[in-house]
Coordinates of N, CA, C and O in Angstrom, one line a residue:
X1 N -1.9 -80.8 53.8 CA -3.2 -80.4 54.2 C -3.4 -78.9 53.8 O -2.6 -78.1 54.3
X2 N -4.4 -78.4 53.1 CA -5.0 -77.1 52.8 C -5.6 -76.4 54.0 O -6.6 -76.9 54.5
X3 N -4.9 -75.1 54.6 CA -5.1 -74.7 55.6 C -5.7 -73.6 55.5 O -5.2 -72.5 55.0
X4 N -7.4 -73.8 56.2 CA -8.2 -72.3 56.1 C -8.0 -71.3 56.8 O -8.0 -71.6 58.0
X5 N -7.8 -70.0 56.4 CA -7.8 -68.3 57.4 C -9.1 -68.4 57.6 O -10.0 -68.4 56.7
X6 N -9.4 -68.4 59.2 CA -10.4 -67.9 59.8 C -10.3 -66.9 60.8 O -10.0 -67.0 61.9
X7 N -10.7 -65.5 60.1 CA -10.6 -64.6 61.3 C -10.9 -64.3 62.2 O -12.1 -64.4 62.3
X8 N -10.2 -64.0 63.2 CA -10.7 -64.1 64.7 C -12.0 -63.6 65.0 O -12.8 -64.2 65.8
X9 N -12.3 -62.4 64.3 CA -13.7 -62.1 64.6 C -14.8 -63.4 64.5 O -15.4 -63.8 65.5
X10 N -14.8 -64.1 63.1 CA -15.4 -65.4 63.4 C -15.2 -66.4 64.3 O -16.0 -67.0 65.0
X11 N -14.3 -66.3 64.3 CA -13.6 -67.2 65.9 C -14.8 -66.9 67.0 O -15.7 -67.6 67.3
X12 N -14.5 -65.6 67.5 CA -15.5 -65.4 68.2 C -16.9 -65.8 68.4 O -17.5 -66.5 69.2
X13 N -17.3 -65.1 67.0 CA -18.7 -65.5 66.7 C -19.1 -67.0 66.9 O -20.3 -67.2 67.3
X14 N -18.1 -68.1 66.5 CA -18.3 -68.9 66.3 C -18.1 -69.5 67.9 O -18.5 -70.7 68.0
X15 N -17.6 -68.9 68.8 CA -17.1 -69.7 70.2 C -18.3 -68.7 70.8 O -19.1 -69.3 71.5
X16 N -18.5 -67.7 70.7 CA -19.9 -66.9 71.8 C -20.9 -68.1 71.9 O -21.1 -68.2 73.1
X17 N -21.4 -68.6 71.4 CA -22.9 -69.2 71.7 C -22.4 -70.5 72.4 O -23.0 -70.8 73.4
X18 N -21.5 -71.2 72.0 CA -21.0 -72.7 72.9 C -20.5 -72.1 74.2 O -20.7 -72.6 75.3
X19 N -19.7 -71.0 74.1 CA -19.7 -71.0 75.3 C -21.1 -70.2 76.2 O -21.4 -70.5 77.4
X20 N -21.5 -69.7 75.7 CA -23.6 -69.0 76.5 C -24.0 -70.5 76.7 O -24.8 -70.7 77.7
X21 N -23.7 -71.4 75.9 CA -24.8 -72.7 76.5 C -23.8 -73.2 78.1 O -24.2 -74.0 78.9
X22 N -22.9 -72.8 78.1 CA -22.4 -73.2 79.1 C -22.4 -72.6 80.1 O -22.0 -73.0 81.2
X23 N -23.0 -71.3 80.0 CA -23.4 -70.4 81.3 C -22.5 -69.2 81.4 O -22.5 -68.4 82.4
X24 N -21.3 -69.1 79.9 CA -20.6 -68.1 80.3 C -20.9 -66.9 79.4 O -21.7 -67.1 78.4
X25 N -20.5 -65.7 79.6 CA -20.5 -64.6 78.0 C -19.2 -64.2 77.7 O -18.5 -63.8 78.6
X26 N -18.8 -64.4 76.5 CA -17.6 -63.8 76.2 C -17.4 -62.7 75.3 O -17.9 -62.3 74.3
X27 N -16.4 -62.3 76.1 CA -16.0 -60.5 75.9 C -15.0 -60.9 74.9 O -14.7 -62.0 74.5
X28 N -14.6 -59.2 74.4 CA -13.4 -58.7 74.1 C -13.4 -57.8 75.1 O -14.2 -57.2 75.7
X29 N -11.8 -57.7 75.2 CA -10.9 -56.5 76.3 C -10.7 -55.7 75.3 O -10.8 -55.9 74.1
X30 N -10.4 -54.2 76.1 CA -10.3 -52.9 74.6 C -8.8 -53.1 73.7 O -7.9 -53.3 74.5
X31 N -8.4 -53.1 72.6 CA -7.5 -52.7 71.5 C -6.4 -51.8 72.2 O -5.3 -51.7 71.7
X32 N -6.8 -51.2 73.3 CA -5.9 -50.2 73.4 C -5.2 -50.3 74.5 O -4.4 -49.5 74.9
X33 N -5.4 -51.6 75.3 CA -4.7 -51.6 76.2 C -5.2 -51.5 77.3 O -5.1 -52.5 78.0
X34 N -5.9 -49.9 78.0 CA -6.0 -49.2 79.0 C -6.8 -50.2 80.2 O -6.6 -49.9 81.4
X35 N -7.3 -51.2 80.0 CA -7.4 -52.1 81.2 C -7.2 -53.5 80.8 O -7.7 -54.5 81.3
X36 N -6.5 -53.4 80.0 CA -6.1 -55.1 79.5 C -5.4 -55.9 80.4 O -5.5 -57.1 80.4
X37 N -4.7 -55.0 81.4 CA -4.2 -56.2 82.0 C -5.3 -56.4 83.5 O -4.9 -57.2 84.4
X38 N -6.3 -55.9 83.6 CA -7.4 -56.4 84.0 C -8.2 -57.6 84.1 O -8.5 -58.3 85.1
X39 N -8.5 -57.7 82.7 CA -9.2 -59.0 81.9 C -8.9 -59.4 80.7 O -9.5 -60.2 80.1
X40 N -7.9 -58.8 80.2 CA -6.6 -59.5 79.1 C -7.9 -58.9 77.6 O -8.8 -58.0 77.7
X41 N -7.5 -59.6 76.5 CA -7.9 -59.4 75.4 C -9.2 -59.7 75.0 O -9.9 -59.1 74.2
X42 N -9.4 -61.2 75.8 CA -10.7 -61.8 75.8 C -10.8 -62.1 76.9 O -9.9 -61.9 77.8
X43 N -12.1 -62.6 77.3 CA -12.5 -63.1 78.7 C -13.9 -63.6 78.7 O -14.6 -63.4 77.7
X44 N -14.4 -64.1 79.8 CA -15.7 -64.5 79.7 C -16.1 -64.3 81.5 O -15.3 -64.7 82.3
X45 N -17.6 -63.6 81.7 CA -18.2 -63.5 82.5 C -19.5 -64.6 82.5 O -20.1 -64.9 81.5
X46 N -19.8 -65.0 83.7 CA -20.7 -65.8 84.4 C -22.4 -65.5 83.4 O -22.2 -64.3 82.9
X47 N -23.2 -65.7 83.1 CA -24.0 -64.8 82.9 C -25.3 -64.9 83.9 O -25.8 -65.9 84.3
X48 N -25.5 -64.1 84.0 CA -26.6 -63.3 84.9 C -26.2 -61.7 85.5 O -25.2 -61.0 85.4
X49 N -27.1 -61.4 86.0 CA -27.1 -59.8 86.8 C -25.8 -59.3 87.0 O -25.4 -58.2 86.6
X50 N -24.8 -60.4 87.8 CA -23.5 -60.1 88.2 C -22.3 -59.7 87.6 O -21.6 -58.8 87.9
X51 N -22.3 -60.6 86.3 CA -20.9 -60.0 85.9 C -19.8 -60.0 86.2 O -18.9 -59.1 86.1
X52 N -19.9 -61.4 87.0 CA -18.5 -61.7 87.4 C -17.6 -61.9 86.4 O -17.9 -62.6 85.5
X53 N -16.7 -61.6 86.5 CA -15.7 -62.2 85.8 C -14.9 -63.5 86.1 O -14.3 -63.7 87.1
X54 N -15.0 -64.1 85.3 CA -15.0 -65.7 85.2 C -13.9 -66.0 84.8 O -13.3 -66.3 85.8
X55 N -13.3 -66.2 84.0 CA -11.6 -66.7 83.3 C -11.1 -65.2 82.5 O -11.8 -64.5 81.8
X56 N -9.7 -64.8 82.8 CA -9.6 -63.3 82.5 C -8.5 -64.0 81.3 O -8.5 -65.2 81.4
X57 N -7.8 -63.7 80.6 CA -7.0 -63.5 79.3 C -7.0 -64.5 78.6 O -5.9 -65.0 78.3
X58 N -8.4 -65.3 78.3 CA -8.8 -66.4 77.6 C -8.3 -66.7 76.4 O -8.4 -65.9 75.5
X59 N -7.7 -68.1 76.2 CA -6.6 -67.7 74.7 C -7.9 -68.3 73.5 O -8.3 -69.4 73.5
X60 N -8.3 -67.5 73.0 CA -9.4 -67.8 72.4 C -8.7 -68.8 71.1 O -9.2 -70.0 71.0
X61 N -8.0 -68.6 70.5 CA -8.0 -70.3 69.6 C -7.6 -71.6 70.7 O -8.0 -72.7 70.3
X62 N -7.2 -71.5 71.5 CA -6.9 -72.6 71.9 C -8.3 -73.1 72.2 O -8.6 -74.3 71.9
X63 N -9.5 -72.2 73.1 CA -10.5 -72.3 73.5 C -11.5 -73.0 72.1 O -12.4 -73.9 72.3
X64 N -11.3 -72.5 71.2 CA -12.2 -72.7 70.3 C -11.8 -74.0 69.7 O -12.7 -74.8 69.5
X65 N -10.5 -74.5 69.6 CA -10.0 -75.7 69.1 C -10.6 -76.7 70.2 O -11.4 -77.5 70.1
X66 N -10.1 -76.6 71.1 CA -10.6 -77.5 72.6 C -12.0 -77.8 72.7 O -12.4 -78.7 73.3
X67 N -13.0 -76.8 71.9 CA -14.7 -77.2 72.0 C -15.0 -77.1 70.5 O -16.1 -77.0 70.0
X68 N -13.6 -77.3 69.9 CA -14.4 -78.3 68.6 C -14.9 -76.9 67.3 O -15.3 -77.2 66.2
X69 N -14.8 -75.8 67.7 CA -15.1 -74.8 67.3 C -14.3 -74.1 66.0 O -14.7 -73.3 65.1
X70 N -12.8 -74.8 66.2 CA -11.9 -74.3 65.1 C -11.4 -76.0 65.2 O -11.2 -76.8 66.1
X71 N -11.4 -76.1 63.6 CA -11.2 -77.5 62.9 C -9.8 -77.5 62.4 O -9.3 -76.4 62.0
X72 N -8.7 -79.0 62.5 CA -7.6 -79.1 62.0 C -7.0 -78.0 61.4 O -6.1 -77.3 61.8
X73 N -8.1 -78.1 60.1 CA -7.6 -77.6 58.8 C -7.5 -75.9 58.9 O -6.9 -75.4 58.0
X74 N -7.9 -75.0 60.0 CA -8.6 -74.3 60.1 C -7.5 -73.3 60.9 O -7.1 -73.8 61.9
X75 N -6.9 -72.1 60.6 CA -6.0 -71.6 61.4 C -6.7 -70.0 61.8 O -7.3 -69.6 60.8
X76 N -6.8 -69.2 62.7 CA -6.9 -68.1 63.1 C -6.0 -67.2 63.0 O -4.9 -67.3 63.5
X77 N -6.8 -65.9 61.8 CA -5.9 -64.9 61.4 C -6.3 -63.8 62.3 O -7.1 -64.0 63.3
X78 N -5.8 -62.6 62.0 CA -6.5 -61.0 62.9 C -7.0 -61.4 61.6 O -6.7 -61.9 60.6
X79 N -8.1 -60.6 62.2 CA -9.1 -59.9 61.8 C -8.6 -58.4 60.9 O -7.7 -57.7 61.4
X80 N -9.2 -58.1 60.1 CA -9.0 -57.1 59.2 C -8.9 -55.8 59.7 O -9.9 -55.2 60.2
X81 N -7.7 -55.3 59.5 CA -7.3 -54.0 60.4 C -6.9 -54.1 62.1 O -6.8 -53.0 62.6
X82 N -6.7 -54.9 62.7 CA -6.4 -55.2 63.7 C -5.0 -55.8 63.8 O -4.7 -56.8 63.1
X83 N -3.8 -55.1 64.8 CA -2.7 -55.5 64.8 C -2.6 -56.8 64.9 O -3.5 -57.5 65.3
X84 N -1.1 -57.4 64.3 CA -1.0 -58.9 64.5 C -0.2 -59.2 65.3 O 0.0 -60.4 65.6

């Protein structure tokens, strides 16, 4: 099987809006650490006024594979310039 690099940034992009139809928003946590272990690397809040925080160190390929969002053939690289 021919296996495509899809960069996480797309990942994202491609998981933001399925997860908004579902009532959530999803973040990135900062690169640097300084509150990562707060809300991890990714996460998703509720959306409306509040801002709760809703699921904290969201494994975003698993997430994206699970709603269909990243395909078989389809693997998640970093993103360009971002540690691996």
């Amino acid at each position: 099987m021919i296996v495509d690099p899809i960069p996480e940034d797309e990942v994202f992009d491609r998981l933001r809006p399925v997860l908004r139809a579902q009532g959530l928003d999803l973040h990135r946590g900062p690169l640097d650490g300084m509150s990562r272990g707060e809300v991890g690397r990714f996460y998703t809040t509720k959306n409306g006024a509040s801002g709760e925080v809703d699921e904290r160190d969201l494994d975003l390929e698993r997430r994206a594979r699970a709603l269909g969002v990243l395909r078989v053939n389809e693997a998640m690289v970093p993103s360009h310039g971002e540690p691996a």
